[in-house]
Coordinates of C-alpha atoms and ligand atoms in Angstrom, one line a residue:
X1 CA 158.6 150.6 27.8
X2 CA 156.5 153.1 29.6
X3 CA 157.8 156.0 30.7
X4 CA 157.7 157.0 34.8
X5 CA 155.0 159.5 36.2
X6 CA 154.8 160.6 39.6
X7 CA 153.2 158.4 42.0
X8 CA 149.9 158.6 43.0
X9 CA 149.3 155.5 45.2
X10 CA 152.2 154.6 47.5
X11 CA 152.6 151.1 48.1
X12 CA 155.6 150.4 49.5
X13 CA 157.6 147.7 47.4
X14 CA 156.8 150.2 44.5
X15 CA 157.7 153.2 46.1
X16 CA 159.6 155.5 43.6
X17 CA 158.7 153.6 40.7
X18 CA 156.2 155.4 39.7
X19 CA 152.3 154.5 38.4
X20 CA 151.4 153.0 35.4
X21 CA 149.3 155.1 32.9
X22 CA 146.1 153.9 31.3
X23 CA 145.7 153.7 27.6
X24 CA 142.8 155.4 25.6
X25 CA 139.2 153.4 24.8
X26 CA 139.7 151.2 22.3
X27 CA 138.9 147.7 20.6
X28 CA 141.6 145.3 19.9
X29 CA 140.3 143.0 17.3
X30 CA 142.3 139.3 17.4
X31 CA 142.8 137.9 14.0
X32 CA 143.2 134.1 15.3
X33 CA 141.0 134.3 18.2
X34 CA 140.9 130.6 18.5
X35 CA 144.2 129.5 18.1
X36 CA 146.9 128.4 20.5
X37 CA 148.4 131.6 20.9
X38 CA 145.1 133.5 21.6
X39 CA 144.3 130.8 24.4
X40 CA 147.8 130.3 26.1
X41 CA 149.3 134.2 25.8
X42 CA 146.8 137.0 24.7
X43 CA 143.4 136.3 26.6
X44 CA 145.3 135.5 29.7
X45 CA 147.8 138.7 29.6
X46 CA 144.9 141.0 28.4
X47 CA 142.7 139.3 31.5
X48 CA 145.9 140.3 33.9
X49 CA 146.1 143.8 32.4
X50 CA 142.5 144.5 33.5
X51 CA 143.0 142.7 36.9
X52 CA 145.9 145.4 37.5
X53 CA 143.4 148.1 36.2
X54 CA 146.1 149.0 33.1
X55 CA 142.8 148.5 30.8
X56 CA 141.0 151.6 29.6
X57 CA 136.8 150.8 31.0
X58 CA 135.6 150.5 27.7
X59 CA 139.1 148.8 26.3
X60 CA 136.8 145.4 24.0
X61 CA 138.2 142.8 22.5
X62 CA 136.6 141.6 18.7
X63 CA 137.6 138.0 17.9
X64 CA 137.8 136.9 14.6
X65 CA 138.2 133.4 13.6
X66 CA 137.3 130.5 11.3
X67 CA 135.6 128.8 14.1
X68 CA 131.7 129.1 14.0
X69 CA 131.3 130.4 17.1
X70 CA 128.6 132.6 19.2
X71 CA 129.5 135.5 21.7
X72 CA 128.6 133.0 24.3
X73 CA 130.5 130.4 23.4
X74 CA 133.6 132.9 22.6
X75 CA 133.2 134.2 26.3
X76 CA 133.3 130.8 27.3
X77 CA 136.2 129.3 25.5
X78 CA 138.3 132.9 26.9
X79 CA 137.3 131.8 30.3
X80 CA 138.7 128.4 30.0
X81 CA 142.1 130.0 28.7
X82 CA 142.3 132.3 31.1
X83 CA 141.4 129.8 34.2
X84 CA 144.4 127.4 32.3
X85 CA 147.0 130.1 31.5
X86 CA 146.9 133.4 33.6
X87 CA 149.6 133.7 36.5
X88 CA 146.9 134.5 38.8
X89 CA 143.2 133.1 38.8
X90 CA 140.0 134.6 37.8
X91 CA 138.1 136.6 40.2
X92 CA 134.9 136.4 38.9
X93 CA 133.7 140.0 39.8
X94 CA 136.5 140.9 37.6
X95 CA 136.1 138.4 35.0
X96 CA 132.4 139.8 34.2
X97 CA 133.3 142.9 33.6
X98 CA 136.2 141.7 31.3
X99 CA 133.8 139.5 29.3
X100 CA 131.2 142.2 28.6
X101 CA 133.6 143.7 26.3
X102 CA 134.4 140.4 24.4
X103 CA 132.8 140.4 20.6
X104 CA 133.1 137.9 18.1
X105 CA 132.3 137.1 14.6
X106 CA 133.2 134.0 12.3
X107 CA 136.3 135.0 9.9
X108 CA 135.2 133.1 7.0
X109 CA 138.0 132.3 4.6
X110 CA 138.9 136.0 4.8
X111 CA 136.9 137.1 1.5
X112 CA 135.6 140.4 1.2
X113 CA 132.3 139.7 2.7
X114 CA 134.5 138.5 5.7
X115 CA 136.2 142.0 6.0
X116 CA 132.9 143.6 5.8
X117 CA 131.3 141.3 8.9
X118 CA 134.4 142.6 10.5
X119 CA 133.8 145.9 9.6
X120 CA 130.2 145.8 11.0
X121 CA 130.9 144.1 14.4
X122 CA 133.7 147.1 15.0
X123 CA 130.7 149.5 14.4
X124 CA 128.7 147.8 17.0
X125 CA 131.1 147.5 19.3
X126 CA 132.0 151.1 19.3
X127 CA 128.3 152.2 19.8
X128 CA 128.0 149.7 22.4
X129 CA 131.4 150.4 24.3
X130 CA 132.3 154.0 22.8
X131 CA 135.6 152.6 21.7
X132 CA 136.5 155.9 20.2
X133 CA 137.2 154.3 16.7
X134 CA 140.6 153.4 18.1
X135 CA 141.6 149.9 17.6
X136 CA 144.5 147.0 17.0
X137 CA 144.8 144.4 14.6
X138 CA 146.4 141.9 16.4
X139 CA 147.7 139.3 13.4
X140 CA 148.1 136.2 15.9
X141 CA 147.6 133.9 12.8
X142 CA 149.8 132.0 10.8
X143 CA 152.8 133.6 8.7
X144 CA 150.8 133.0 5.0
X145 CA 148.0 134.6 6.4
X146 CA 149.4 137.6 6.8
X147 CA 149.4 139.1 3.6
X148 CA 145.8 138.7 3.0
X149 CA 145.0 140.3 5.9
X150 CA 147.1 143.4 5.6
X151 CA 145.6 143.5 2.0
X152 CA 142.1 143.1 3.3
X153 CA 142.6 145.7 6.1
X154 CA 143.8 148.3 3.4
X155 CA 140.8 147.3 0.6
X156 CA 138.2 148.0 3.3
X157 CA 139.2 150.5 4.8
X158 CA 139.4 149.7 8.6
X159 CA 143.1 150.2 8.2
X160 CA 142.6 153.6 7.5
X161 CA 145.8 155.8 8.2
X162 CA 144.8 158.4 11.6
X163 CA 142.6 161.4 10.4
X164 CA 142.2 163.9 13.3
X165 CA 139.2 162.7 15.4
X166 CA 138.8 158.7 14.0
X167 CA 140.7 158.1 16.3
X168 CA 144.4 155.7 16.1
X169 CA 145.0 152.2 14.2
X170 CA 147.7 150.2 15.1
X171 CA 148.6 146.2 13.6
X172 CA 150.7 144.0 15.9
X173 CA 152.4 141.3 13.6
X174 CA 154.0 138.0 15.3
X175 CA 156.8 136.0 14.4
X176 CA 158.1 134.1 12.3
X177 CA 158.6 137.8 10.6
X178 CA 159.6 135.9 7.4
X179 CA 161.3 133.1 7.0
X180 CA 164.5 134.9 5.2
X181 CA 165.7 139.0 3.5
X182 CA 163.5 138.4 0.7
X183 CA 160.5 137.2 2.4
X184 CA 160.4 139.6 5.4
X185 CA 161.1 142.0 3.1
X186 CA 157.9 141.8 1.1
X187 CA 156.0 141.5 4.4
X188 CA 157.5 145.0 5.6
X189 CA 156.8 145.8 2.1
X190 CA 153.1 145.2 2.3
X191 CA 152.6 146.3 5.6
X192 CA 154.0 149.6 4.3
X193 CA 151.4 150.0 1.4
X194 CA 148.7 149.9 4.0
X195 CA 150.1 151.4 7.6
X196 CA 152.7 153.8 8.3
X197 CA 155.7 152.3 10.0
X198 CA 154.5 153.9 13.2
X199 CA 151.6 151.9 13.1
X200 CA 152.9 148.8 13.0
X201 CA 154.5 146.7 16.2
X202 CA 156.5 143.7 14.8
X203 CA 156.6 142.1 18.2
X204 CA 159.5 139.8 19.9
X205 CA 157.9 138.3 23.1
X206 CA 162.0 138.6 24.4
X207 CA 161.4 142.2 24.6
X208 CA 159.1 141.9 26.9
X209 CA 160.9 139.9 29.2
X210 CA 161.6 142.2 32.5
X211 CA 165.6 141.0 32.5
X212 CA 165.6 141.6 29.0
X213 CA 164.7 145.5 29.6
X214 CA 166.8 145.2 32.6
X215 CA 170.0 145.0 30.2
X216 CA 169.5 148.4 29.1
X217 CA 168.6 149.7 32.9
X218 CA 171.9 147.8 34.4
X219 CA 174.0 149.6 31.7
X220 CA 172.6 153.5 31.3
X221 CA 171.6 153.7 35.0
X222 CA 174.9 152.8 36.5
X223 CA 178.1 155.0 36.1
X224 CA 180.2 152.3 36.7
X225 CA 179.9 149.6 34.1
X226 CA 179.7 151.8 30.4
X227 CA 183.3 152.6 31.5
X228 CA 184.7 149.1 31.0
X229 CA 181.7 148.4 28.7
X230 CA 183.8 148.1 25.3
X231 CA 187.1 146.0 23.8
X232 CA 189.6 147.8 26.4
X233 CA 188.2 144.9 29.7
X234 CA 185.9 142.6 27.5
X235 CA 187.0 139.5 26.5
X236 CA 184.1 137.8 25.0
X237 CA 180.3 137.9 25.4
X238 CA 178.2 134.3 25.9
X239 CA 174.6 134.1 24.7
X240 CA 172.9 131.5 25.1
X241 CA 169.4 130.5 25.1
X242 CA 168.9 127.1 26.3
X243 CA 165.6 124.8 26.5
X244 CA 164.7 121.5 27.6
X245 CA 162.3 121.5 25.8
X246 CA 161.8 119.6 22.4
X247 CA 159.5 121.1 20.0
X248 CA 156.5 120.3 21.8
X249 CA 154.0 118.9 19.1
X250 CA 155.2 121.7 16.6
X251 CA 156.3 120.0 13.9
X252 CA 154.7 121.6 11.3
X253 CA 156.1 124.9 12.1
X254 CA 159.7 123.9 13.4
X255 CA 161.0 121.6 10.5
X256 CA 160.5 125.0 8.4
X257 CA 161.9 127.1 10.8
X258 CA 164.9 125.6 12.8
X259 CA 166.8 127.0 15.6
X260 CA 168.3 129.8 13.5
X261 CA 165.1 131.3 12.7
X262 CA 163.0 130.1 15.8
X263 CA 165.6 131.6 18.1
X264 CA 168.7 133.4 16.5
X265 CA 167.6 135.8 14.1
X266 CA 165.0 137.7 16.6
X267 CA 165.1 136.8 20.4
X268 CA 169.1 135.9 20.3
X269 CA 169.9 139.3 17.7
X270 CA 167.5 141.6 20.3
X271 CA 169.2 140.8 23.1
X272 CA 172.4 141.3 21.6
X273 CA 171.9 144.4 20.2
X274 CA 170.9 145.7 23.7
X275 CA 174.1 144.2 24.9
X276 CA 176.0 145.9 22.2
X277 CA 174.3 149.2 21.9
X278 CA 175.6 152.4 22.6
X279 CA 173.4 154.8 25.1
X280 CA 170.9 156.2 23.4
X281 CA 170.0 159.7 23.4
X282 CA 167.1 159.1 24.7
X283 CA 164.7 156.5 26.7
X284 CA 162.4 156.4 23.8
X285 CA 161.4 154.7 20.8
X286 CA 163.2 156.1 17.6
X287 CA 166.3 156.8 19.9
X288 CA 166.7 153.4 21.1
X289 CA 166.0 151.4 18.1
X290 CA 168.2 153.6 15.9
X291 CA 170.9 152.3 18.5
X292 CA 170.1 148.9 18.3
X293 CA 170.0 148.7 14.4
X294 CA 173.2 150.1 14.1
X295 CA 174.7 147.3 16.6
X296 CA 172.9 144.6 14.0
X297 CA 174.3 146.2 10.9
X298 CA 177.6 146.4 12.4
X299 CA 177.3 142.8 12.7
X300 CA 180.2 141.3 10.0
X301 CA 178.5 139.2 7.6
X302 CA 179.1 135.3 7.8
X303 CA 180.4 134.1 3.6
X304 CA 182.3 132.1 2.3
X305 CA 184.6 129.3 4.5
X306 CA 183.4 131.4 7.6
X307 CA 179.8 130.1 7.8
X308 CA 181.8 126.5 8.4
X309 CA 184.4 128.1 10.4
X310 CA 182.5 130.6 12.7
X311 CA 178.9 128.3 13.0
X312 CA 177.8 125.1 14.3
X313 CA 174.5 123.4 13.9
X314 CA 173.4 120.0 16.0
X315 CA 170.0 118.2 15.8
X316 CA 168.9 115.7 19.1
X317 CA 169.4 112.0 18.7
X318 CA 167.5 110.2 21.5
X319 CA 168.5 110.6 25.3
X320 CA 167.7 111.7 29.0
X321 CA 166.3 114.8 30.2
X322 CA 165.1 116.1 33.8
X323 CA 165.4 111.6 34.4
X324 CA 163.0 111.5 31.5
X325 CA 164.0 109.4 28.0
X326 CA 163.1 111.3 25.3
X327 CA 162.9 110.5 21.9
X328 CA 165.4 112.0 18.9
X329 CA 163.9 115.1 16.9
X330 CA 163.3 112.9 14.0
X331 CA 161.2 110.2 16.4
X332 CA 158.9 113.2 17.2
X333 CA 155.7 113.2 15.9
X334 CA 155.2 114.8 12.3
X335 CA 158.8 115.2 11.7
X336 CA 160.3 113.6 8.8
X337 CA 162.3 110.3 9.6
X338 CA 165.5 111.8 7.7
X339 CA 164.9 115.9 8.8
X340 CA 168.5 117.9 8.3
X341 CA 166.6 120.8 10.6
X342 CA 168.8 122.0 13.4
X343 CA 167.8 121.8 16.8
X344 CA 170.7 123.7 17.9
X345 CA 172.5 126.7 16.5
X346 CA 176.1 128.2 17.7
X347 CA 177.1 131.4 16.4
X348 CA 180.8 133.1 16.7
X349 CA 179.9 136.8 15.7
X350 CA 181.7 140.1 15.6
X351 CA 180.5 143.8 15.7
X352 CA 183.1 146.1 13.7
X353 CA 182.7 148.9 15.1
X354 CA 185.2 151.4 17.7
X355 CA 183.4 149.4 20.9
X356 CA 183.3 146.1 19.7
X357 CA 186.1 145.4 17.3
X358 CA 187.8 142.0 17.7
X359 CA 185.5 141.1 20.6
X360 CA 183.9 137.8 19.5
X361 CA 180.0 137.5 20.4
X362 CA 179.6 133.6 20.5
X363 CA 175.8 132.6 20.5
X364 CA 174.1 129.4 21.3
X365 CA 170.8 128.3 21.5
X366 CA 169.1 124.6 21.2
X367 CA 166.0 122.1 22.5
X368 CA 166.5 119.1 24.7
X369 CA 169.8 120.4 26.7
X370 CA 170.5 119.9 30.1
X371 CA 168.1 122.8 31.4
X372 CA 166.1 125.5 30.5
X373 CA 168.4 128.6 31.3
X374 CA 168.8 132.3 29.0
X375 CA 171.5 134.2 30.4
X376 CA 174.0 136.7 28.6
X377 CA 177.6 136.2 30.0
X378 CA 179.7 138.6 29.7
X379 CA 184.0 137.4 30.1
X380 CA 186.4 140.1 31.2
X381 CA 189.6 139.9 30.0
X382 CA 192.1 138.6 32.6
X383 CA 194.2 141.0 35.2
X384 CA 198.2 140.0 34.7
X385 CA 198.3 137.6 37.6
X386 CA 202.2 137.5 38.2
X387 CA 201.5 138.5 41.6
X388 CA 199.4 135.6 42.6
X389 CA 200.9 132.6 39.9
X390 CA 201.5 130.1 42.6
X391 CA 198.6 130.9 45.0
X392 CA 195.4 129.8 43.1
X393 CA 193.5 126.9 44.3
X394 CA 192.7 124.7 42.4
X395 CA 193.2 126.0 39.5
X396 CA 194.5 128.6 37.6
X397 CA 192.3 131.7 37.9
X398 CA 189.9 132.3 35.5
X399 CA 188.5 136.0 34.3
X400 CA 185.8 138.2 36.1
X401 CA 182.2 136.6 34.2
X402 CA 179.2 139.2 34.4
X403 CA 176.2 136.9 34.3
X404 CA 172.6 138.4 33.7
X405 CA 170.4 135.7 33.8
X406 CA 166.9 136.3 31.8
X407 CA 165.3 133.1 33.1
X408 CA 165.1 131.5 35.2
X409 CA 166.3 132.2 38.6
X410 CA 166.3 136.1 37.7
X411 CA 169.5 137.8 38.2
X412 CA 172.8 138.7 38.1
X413 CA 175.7 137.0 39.0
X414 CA 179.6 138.7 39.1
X415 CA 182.3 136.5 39.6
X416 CA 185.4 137.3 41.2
X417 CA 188.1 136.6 43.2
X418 CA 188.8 136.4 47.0
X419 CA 191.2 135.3 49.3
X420 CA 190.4 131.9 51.4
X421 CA 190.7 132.4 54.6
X422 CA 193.9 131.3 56.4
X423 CA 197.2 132.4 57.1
X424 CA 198.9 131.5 54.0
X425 CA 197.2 133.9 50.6
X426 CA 194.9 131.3 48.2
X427 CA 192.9 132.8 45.7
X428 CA 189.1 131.5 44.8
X429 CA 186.4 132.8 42.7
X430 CA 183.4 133.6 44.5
X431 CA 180.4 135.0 43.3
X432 CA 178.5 138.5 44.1
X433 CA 174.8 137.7 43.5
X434 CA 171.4 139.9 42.8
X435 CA 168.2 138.0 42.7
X436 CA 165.0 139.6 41.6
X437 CA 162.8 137.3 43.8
X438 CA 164.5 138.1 46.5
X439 CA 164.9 142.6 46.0
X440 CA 161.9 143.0 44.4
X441 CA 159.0 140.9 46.2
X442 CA 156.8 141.0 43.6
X443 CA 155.5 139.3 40.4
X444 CA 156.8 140.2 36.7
X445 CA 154.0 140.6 34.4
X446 CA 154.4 138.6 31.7
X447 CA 156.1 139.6 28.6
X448 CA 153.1 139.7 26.3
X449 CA 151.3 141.9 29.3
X450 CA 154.3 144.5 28.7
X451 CA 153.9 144.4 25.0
X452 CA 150.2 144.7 24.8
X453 CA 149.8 147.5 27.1
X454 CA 153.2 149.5 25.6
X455 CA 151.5 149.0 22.1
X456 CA 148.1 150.1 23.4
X457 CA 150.0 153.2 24.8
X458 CA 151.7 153.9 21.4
X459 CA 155.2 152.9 22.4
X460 CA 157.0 151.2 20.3
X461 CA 160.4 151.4 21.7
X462 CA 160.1 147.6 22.5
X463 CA 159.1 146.1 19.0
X464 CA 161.1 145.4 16.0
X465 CA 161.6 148.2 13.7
X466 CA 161.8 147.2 9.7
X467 CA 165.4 148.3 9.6
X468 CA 165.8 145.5 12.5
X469 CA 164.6 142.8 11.2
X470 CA 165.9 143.3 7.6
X471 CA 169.2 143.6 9.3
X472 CA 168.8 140.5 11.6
X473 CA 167.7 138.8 8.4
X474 CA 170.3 139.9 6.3
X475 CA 173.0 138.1 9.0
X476 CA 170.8 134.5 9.4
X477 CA 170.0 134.8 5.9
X478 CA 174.0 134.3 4.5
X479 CA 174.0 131.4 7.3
X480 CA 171.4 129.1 6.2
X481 CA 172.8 130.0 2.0
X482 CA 176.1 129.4 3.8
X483 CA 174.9 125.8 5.0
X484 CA 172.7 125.0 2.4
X485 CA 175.9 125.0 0.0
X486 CA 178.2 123.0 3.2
X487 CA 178.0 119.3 2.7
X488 CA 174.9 117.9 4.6
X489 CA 175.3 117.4 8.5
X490 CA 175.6 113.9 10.1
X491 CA 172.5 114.3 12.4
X492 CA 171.5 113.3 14.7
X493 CA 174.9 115.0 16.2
X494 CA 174.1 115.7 20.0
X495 CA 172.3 113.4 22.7
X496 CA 169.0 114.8 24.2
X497 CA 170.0 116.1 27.7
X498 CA 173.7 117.2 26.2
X499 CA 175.2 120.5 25.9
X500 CA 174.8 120.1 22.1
X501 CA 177.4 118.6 19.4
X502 CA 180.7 118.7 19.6
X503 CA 181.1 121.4 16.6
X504 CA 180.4 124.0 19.2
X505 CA 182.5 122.9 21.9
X506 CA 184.9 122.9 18.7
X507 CA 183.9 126.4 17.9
X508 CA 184.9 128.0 21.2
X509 CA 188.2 125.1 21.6
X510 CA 189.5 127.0 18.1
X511 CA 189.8 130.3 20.2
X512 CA 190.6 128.1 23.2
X513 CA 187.8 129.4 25.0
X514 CA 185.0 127.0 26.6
X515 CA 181.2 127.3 26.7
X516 CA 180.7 128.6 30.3
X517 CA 178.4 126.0 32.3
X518 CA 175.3 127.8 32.9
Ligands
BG6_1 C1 159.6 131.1 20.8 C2 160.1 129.9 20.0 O1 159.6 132.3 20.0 O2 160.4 131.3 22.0 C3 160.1 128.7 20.8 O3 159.2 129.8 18.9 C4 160.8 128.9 22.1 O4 160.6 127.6 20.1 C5 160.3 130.1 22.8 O5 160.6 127.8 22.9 C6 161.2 130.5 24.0 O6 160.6 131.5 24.7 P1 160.6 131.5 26.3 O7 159.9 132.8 26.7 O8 159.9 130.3 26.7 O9 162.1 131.5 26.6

């Protein structure tokens, strides 16, 4: 999250907010410079940095990948990415100049020799580009290939902690972090034996999301909502993450992961935490996170009879989305005809601490619902109505909802209540809305355009710290012990193009609360 300087250029829709600062020289070298992720999210947000002029002049990127593969052909497959993926298209004057400082060299089965072809190509591309011997690892490989690397990045010594004047080193590790405490454990552990935790940026694309930051604006920049921000005027808090989506051709990866690692234990547990946070001293990296990881380990631990009692899980049968049949998850391609993976997690969570105690958190997230909608919801607790019993229409009233809506449809909506017009006194909820389309006219970056160019700027107030996602892990890990010991579900238990299975309309009926209809 960068900080704001003064403004140099005033353009008038970004008057006040300050310009952007440009990171040192430096060579980002992409560990999985052919895959999916590289194509669809890294080439394209990189090539939008530059187009924005965010890029240091020499800033280079150095592929490496299995793929044999010349510089040309490298160029030439980023191009292709970029013209698919980026939010805006290439200008080609731009484009050159982004492509002379793309390297790459063939990974090899990531031997020793392969480190040292690595090693080599960084030495030319810092003569060539005068990178300053700073540099990223970027791991955007899969999960069992990360330990090699680390270890290979340590052995040869291109991992080298920061000496004064070779310049910095940083390592930017995706998710899946782990697939449970143990294993993510034993990552953080390796990552530790070759870079200082400063170095390392465990990144959650959430993070990046500009609603997502927006949680923490909306709450410390406003004097009027941390006042009622706590147990006293909440209710309960709704997350919930829905998709459309199935899995997409992902088999491989999902019927590992399932919604409770894909979705719960990073993206759903971030954006709680900044929900749940207190204010942190201040706007910066170690202040913020040490806020947020004290929300997560406040988080009471799901055991025993409460992993059945305070959880749901649901996988799709077949059904009807966007007017669209759709097969059930275990029809997809790749996935196994009799899969117990869950397509859909619900959560009921509390935070014990003086803000939070007895406020329930309920969580939800799942593939193939109704529609693709993230939103954080946020249920007062009801004014004493006496005065108005008999005046409501149609209904009886319902409580003041706080809806921030990460995608899409960027917003915030507060519901409240207003009298009808008329001569005799009726009471309906209306809604107060703020859209970002329509206040801001201009274009989010995307997240991974945030992340890059905050980690290329040394901030890390926006990645996972290890005491974050050991915590996180800790939480999701008693869930899936807790359900691995429950009897196995009945799935398929929800419909594609349904709110998800009963069990979590049962969840929120126990409390006799309801879902809120995004
Ligand atoms: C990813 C998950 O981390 O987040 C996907 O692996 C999911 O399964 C995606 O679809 C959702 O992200 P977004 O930005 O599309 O809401």
């Amino acid at each position: 999250m960068r900080p704001v300087d003064t403004p140099t250029v005033v353009n008038p829709l970004r008057e006040g907010l300050g310009a952007e600062r440009t990171p040192d020289p430096c060579t980002m070298v992409i560990f999985g410079a052919s895959g999916d992720l590289t194509r669809r999210k890294l080439l394209p947000a990189l090539y939008n940095l530059a187009l924005d002029g965010l890029l240091p002049d020499k800033f280079s990127i150095a592929g490496f990948a299995r793929s044999d593969m010349t510089v040309e052909q490298f160029r030439e497959q980023a191009l292709e990415s970029v013209r698919q993926f980026s939010r805006r298209p290439v200008d080609p004057k731009s484009w050159d100049r982004f492509a002379r400082g793309l390297f790459y060299a063939s990974a090899g089965s990531l031997k020793t020799d392969d480190f040292h072809r690595l090693a080599e190509l960084m030495a030319r591309v810092h003569r060539e580009r005068d990178t300053g011997g700073n540099r990223v690892f970027y791991l955007s490989v899969p999960p069992s290939a990360y330990s090699g690397i680390v270890e290979g990045l340590g052995a040869s010594g291109l991992a080298a902690r920061e000496r004064s004047g070779s310049g910095w080193t940083r390592v930017i590790v995706e998710k899946p972090f782990g697939r449970d405490l143990d294993t993510a454990r034993e990552l953080n552990q390796e990552l530790a034996q070759v870079f200082a935790e400063e170095q390392v940026y465990r990144i959650d694309h959430f993070l990046g999301k500009e609603t997502v930051q927006n949680i923490l604006v909306f709450r410390f920049a406003n004097g009027i909502f941390e006042p009622i921000w706590n147990r006293r005027y909440i209710d309960h808090v709704q997350i919930t993450a829905a998709e459309s989506l199935g899995i997409e051709g992902r088999a491989g990866y999902y019927e590992e992961a399932g919604a409770l690692r894909d979705m719960v234990q990073n993206h759903m547990l971030q954006v709680l935490s900044l929900v749940g946070m207190e204010p942190p001293i201040a706007f910066e990296a170690r202040a913020v996170r040490d806020e947020k990881v004290k929300v997560l380990r406040a988080i009471r631990p799901l055991l025993g009879e409460d992993v059945a009692r305070y959880t749901a899980r649901g996988q799709y049968g077949p059904g009807w989305v966007d007017g669209r049949e759709v097969p059930g998850y275990r029809q997809e391609p790749n996935v196994d005809p009799a899969s117990t993976t869950e397509t859909f997690a619900a959560l009921k969570l509390y935070v014990d601490n003086w803000r939070w105690a007895e406020v329930p958190f309920y969580l939800r997230t799942g593939k193939r619902l109704p529609k693709q909608t993230t939103e954080v919801a946020i249920h007062f607790k009801r004014a004493p109505l006496l005065l108005f019993r008999d005046m409501v229409d149609p209904t009886p009233l319902e409580s003041n909802v706080l809806a921030m809506r990460i995608q899409p449809n960027e917003g915030i909506t507060l519901k409240f209540h207003a009298k009808v017009p008329g001569i005799s006194v009726r009471i309906r909820s209306v809604n107060m809305d703020f859209l970002y389309g329509a206040s801001f006219a201009v274009e989010p970056p995307e997240a991974y355009e945030t992340l890059i160019l905050d980690c290329l700027l040394g901030d890390s107030t926006l990645f996972a710290r290890r005491d974050e996602i050991e915590a996180a892990w800790s939480l999701v890990t008693d869930v899936l012990n807790g359900w691995r010991e429950l009897p196995s579900p009945v799935f398929p238990n929800y419909e594609a193009g349904s709110w998800g299975p009963r069990e979590a309309q049962d969840l929120m009926a126990r409390d006799g609360r309801r879902w809120r209809r995004p």
